[in-house]
Short mmCIF file of C-alpha atoms in Angstrom, two decimals:
data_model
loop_
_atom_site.label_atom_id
_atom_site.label_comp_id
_atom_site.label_asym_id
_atom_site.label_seq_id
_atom_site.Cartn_x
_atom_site.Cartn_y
_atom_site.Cartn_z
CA UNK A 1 -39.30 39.19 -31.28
CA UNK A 2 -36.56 39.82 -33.85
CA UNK A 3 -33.04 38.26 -33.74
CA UNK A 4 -31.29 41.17 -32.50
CA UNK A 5 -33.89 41.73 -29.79
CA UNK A 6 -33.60 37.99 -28.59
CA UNK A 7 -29.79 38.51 -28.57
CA UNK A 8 -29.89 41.19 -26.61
CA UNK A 9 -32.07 39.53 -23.67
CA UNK A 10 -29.53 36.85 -23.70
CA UNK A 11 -26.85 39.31 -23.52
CA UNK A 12 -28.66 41.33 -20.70
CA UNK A 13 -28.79 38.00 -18.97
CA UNK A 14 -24.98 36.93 -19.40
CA UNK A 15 -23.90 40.57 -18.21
CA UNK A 16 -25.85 40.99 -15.26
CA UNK A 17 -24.62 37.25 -14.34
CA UNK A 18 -20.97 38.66 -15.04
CA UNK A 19 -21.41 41.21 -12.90
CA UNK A 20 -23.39 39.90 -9.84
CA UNK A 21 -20.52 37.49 -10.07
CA UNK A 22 -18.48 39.91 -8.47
CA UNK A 23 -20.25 42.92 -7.67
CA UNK A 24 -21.81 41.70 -4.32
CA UNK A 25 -18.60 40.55 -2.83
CA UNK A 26 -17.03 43.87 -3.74
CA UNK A 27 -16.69 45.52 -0.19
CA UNK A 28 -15.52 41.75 1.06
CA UNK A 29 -12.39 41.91 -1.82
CA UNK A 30 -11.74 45.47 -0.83
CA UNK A 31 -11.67 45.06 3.23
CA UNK A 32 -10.21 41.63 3.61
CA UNK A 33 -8.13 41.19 0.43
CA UNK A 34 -6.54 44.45 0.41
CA UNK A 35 -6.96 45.72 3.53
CA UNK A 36 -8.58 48.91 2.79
CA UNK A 37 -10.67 50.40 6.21
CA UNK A 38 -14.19 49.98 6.09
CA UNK A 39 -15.33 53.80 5.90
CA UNK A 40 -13.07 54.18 2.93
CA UNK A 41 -14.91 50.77 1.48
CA UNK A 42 -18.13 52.55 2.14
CA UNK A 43 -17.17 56.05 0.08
CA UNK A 44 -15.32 54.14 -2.68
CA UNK A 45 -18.62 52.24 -3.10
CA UNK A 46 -20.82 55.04 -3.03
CA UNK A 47 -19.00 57.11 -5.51
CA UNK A 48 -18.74 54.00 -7.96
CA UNK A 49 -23.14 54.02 -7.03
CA UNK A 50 -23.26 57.62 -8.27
CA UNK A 51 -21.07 56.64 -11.19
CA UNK A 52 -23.29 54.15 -11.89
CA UNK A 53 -26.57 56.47 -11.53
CA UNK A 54 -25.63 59.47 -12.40
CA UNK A 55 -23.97 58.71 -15.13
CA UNK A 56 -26.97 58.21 -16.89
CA UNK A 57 -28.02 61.84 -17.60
CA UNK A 58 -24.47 62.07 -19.31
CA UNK A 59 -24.87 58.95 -20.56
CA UNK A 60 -28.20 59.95 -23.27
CA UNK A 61 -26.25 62.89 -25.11
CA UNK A 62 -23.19 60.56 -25.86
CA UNK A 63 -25.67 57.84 -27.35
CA UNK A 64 -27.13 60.51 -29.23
CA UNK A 65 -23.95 61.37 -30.54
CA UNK A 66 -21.96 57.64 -30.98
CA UNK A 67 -25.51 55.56 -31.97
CA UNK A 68 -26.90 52.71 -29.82
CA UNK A 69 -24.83 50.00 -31.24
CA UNK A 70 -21.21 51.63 -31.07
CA UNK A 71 -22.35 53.19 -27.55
CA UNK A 72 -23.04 50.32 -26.49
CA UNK A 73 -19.24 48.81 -27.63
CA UNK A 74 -17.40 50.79 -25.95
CA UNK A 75 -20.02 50.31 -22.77
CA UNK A 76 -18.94 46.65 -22.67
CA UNK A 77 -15.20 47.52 -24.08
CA UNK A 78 -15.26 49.73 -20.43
CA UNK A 79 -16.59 47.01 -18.57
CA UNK A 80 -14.00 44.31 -20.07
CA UNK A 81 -11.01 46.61 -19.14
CA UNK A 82 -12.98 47.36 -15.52
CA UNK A 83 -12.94 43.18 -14.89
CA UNK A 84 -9.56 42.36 -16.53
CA UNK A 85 -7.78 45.23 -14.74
CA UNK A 86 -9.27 43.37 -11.27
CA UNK A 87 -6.99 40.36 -12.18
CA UNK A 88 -3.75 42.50 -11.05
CA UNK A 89 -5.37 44.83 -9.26
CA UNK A 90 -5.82 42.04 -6.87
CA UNK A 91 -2.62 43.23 -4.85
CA UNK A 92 -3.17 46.72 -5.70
CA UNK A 93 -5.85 48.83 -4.28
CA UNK A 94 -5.55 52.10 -6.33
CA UNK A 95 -5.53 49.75 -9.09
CA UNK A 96 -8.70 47.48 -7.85
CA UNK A 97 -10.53 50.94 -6.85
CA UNK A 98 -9.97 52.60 -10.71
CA UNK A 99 -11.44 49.02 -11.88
CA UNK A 100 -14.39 49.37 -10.38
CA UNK A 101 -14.96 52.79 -11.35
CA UNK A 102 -14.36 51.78 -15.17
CA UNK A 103 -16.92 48.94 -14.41
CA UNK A 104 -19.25 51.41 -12.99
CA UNK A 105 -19.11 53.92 -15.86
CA UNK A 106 -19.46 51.20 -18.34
CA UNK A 107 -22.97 50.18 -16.87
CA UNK A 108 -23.90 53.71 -16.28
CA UNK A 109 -23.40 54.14 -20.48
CA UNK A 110 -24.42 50.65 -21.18
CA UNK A 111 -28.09 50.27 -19.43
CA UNK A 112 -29.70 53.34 -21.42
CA UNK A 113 -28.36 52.22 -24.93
CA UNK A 114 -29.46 48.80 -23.98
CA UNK A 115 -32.98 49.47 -23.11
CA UNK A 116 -33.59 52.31 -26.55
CA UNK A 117 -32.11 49.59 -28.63
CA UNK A 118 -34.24 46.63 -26.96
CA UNK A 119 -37.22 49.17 -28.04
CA UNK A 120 -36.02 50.55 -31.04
CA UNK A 121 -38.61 50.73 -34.36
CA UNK A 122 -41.13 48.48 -31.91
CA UNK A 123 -44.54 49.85 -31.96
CA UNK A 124 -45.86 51.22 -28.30
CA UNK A 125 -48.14 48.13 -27.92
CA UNK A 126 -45.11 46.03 -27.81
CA UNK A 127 -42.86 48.01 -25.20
CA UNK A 128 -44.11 46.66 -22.22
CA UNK A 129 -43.54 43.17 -23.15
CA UNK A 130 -39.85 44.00 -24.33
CA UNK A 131 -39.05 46.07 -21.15
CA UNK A 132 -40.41 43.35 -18.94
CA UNK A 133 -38.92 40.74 -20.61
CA UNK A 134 -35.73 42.69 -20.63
CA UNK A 135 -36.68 43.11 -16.78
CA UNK A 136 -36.61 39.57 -16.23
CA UNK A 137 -33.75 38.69 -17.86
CA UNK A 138 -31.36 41.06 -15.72
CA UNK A 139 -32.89 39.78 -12.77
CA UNK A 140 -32.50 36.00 -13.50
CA UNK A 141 -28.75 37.29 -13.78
CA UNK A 142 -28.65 38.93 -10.71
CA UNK A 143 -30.03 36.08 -9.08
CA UNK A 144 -27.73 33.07 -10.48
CA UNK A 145 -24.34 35.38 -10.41
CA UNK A 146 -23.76 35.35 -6.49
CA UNK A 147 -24.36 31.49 -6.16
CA UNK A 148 -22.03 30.76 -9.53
CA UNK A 149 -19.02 32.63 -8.32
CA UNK A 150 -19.38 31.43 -4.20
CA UNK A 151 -16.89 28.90 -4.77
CA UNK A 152 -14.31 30.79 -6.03
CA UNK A 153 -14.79 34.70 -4.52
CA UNK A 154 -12.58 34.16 -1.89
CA UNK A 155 -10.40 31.07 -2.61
CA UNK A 156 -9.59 32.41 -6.60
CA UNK A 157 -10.61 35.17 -6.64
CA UNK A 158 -8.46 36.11 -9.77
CA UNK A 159 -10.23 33.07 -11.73
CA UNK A 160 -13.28 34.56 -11.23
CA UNK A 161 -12.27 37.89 -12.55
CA UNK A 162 -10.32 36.03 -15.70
CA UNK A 163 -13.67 33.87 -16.48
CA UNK A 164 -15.98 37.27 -16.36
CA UNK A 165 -13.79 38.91 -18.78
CA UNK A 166 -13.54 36.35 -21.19
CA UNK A 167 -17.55 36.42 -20.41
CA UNK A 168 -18.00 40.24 -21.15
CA UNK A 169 -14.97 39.97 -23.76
CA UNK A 170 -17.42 37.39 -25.92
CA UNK A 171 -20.73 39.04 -25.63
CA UNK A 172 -18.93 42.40 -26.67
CA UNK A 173 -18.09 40.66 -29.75
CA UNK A 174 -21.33 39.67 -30.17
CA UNK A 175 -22.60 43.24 -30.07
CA UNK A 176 -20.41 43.96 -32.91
CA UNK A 177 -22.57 41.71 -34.93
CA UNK A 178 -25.77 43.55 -34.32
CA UNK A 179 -27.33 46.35 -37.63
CA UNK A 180 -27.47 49.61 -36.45
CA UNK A 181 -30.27 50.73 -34.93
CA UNK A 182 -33.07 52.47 -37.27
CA UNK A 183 -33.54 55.71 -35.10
CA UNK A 184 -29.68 56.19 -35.41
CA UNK A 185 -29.20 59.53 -37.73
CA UNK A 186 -29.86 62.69 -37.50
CA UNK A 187 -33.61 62.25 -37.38
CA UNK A 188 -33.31 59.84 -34.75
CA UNK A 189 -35.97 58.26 -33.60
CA UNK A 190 -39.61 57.78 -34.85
CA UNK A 191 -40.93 58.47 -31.81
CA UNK A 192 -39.78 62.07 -32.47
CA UNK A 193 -41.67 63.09 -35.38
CA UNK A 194 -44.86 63.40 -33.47
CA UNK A 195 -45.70 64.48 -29.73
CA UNK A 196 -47.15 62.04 -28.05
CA UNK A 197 -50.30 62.79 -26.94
CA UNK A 198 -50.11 63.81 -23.46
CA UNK A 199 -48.43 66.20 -24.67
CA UNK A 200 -50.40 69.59 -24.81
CA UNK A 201 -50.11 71.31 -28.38
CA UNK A 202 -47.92 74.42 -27.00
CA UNK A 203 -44.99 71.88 -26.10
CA UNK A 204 -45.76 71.65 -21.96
CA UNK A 205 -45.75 68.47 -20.51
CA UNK A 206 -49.16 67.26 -18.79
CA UNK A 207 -50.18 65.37 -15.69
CA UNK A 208 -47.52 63.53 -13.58
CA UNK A 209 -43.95 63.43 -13.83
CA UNK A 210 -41.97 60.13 -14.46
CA UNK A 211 -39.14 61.68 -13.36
CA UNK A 212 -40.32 62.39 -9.76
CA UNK A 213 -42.58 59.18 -9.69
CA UNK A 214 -39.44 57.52 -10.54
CA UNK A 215 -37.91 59.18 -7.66
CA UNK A 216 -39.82 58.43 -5.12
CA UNK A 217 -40.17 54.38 -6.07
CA UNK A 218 -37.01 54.38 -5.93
CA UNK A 219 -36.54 55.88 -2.52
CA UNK A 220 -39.58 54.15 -1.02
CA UNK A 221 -38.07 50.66 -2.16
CA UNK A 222 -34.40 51.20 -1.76
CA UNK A 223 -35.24 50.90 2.36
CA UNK A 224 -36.33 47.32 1.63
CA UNK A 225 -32.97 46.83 -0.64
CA UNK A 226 -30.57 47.92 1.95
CA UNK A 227 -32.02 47.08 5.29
CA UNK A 228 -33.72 43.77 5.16
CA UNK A 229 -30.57 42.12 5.66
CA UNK A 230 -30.01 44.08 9.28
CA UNK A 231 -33.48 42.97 10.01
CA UNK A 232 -33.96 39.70 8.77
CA UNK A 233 -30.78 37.95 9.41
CA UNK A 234 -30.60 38.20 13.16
CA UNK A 235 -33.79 37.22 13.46
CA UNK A 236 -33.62 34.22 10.99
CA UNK A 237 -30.65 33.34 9.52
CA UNK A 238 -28.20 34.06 6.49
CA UNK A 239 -29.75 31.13 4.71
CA UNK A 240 -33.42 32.03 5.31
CA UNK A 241 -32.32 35.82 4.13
CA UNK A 242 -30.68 34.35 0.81
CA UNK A 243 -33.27 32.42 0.06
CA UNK A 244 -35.60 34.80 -0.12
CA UNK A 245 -33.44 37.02 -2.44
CA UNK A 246 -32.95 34.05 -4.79
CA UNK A 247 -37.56 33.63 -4.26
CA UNK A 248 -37.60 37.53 -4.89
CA UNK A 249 -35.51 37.26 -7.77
CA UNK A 250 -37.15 34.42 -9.22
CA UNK A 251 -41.00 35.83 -9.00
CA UNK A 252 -39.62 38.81 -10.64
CA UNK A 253 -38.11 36.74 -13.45
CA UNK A 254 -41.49 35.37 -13.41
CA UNK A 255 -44.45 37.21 -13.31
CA UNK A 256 -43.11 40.51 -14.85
CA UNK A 257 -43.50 39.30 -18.28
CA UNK A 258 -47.53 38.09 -16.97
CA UNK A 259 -48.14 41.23 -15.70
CA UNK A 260 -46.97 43.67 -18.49
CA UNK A 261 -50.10 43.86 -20.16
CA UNK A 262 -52.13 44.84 -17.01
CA UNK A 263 -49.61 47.29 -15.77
CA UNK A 264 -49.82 48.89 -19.31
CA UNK A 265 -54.01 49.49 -19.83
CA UNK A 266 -53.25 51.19 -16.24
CA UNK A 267 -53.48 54.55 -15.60
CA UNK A 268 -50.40 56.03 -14.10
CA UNK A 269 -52.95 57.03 -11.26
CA UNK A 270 -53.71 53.71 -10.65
CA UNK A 271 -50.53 52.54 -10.77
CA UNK A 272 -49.45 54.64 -8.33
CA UNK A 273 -52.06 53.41 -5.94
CA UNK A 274 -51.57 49.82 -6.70
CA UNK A 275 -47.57 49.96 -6.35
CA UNK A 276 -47.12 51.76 -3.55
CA UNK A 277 -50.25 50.40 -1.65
CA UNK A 278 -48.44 46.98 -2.62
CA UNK A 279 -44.90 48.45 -1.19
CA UNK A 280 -46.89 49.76 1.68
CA UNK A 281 -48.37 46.51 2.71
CA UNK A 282 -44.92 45.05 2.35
CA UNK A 283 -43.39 47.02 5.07
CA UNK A 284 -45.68 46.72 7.19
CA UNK A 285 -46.16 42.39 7.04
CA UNK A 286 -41.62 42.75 7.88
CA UNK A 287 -42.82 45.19 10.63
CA UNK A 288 -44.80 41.74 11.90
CA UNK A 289 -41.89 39.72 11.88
CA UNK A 290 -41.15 36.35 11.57
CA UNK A 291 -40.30 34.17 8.66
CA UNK A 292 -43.71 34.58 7.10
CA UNK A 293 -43.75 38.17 7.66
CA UNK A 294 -40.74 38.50 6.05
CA UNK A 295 -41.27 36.36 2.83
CA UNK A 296 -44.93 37.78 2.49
CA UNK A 297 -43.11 41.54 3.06
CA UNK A 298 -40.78 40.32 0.06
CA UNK A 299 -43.66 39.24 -2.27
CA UNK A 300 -45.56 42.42 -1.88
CA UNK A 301 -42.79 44.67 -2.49
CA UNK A 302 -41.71 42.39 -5.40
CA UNK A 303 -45.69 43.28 -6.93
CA UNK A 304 -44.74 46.98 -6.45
CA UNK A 305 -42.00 46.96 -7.71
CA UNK A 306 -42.80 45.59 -11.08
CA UNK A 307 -45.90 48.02 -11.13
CA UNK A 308 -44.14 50.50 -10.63
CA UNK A 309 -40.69 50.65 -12.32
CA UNK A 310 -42.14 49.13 -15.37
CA UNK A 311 -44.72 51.75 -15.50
CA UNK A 312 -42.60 55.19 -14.89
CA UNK A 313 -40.45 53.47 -17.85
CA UNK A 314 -43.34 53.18 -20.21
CA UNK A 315 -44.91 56.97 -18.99
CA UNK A 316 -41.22 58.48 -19.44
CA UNK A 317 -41.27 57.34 -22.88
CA UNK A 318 -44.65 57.97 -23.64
CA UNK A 319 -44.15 61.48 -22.38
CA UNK A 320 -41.52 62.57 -24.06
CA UNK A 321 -40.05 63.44 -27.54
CA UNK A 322 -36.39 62.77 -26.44
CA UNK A 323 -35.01 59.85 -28.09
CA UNK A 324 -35.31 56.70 -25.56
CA UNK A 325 -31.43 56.89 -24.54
CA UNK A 326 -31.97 59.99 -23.31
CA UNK A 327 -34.92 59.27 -21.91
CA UNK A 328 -33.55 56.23 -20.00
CA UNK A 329 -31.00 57.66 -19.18
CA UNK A 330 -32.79 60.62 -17.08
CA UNK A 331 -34.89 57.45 -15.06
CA UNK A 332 -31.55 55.74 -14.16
CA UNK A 333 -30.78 59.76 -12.76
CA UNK A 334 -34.25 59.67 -11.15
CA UNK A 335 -33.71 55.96 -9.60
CA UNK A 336 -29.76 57.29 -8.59
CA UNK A 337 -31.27 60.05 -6.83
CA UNK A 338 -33.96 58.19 -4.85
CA UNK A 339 -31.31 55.75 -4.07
CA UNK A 340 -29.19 57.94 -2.33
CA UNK A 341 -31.91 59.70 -0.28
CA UNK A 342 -32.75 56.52 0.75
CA UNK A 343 -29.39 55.37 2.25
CA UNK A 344 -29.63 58.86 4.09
CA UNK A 345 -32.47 58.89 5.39
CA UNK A 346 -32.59 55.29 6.33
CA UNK A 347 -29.43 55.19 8.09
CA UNK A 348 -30.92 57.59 10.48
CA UNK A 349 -33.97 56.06 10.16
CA UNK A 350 -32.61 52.84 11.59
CA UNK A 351 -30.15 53.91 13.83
CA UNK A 352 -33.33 55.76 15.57
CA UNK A 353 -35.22 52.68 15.80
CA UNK A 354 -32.48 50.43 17.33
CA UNK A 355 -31.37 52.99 19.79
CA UNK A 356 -35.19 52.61 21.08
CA UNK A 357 -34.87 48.64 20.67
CA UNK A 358 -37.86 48.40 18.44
CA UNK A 359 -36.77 47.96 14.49
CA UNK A 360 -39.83 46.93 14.08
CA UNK A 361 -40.65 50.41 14.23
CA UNK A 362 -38.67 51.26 11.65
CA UNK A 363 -40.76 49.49 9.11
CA UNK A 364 -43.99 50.95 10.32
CA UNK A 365 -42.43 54.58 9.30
CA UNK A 366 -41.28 53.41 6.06
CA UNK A 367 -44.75 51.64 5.27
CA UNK A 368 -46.20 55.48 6.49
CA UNK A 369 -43.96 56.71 4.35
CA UNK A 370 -45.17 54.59 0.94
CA UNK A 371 -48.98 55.49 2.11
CA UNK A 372 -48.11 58.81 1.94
CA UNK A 373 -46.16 59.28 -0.93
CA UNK A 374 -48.76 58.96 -3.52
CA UNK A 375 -50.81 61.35 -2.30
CA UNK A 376 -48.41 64.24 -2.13
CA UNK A 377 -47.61 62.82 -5.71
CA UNK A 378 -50.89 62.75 -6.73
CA UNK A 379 -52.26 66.55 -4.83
CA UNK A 380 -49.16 68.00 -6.92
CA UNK A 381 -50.60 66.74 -9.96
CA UNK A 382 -54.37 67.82 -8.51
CA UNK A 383 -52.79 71.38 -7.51
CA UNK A 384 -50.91 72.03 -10.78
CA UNK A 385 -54.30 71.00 -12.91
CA UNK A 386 -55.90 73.58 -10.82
CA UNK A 387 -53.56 76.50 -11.22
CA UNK A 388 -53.41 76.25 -14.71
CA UNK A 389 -56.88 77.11 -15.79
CA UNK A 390 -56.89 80.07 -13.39
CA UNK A 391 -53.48 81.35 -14.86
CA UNK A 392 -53.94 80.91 -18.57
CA UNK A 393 -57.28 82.86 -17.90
CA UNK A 394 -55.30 85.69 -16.64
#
């Protein structure tokens, strides 16, 4: 690993512990500091999600144009104003709600730049150990950044806000120090000059797309992400439910730097079978209930999803001749999109379940639902192999 690249992990770490700092207390500030009403909490935080996500298809054509390094500046340089303008936007709302959007658009510019840097001039064999370990450290970040600022969210809360950006005001500076990138030019990247070869020689793409694999994890997991809590807390407790976010976090940290190897001599077939079968187990032991149903659930889904967000990152590359910004930045599009349809469908989803007084049912349709989705992923593939032959013939 090369000095810029260890810098960077140690920057991914400090940023995502900035953020999770504040970030998951966001909808507390904005309700019970200023007073805004919760349904207006809930659409300011899902446009500053689709800021976040979205973003990232606009996000790979100003890389391309700026370069990693000075994209990645005025990333942070957004992010610093986002957190500093929190400190007086304390009392002011409009003000507090345009912070947050800066914040979000920062990350939405940052993550891709971040990512095609972190894998910049490094052979293939050596991506999946740089996007895992890059992995790990943003989730050791977003594991430690809720505990750190606990003590002072509520009680100082404009302390917290100074301390993050000084944080993102110092590792900003430090990005300043790094060389430019060597895909940055008109040639751009390496990884350009040839197509890969999944690639068929006329220029059409082959087999499975990332983009919709990407989708679909995405979707399949996000029901985990935002209902567990609903789930798990009245039937355990707050403290039970933390800890197994901070466990969650931790075997992520953890084992997706052990795993990267294995996940890469996959096929994306496999992969496909082995993450979702993993996410579909893990829906259904929370379906069971019960602490140990719960902290198995988390484990399994935890295995998926390092199985299968690592691998739709290292098939998207693989894939295509974009340069990585751009190719990072359509997956954070995909995983935006998956997101949302998630929160849509699983609010209805839920609300269906409770009105028959069985959540558990919930999870049972969800863990149907992961079963499923690689096969319709996988026939499309099947289908579209068939087709082909018969229509090139004609």
């Amino acid at each position: 690993m090369t000095g810029p690249q260890g810098f960077l992990l140690a920057g991914s770490f400090l940023i995502t512990l900035g953020s999770f700092a504040v970030l998951p207390y966001m909808s507390v500030l904005l309700h019970q500091r200023l007073g805004l009403p919760l349904g207006t909490v809930g659409v300011v935080l899902a446009v500053a999600s689709l800021i976040q996500f979205a973003g990232g298809a606009v996000a790979g054509p100003v890389v391309a144009r700026m370069g990693l390094r000075r994209a990645m500046l005025l990333a942070l340089a957004l992010r610093t104003a986002g957190f500093g303008a929190f400190v007086p936007g304390l009392t002011s709302p409009v003000l507090a709600v345009g912070a947050l959007f800066l914040v979000s658009a920062g990350a939405a510019l940052y993550l891709p730049a971040n990512k095609a840097y972190l894998v910049d001039g490094a052979p293939p064999e050596d991506r999946p150990r740089l996007l895992s370990a890059s992995g790990s450290a943003f989730n050791a970040g977003m594991a430690l950044g809720p505990a750190a600022a606990a003590p002072l969210v509520l009680g100082s809360p404009g302390v917290l806000f100074a301390c993050v950006t000084l944080l993102f005001a110092l590792v900003g500076a430090g990005h300043a120090l790094l060389p430019r990138a060597a895909a940055e030019g008109p040639a751009d990247s390496a990884d350009s000059a040839d197509p890969p070869p999944d690639r068929a020689a006329g220029g059409t793409r082959t087999g499975l797309s990332p983009f919709l694999v990407t989708t679909a994890s995405v979707y399949a997991f996000m029901f985990f992400q935002h209902f567990l809590a609903l789930y798990a807390v009245p039937r355990t407790s707050a403290g039970f439910y933390g800890a197994v976010l901070m466990g969650y976090a931790g075997l992520l940290v953890v084992a997706q730097p052990l795993l990267a190897e294995r996940i890469a001599a996959l096929s994306y077939r496999a992969a496909l079978r082995w993450g979702f079968g993993a996410m579909a187990a893990g829906m259904a032991a929370i379906a069971v209930g019960g602490h140990a149903g719960i902290v198995v659930g988390a484990a399994l889904l935890c295995v998926g999803e390092i199985v299968l967000f690592l691998k739709n990152d290292l098939e998207a590359l693989a894939r295509s001749t974009a340069p990585p910004a751009a190719v990072f930045g359509r997956q954070r599009l995909a995983a935006g999109i998956g997101a949302f349809a998630a929160g849509l469908v699983g609010g209805q989803l839920y609300g269906a379940a409770e009105a028959v007084a069985s959540a558990r049912v919930f999870w049972l349709v969800v863990c149907l639902q992961c079963l499923l989705l690689p096969v319709l992923l996988l026939g499309r593939r099947g289908a579209r192999g068939r087709i082909g032959p018969r229509a090139s013939a004609g």
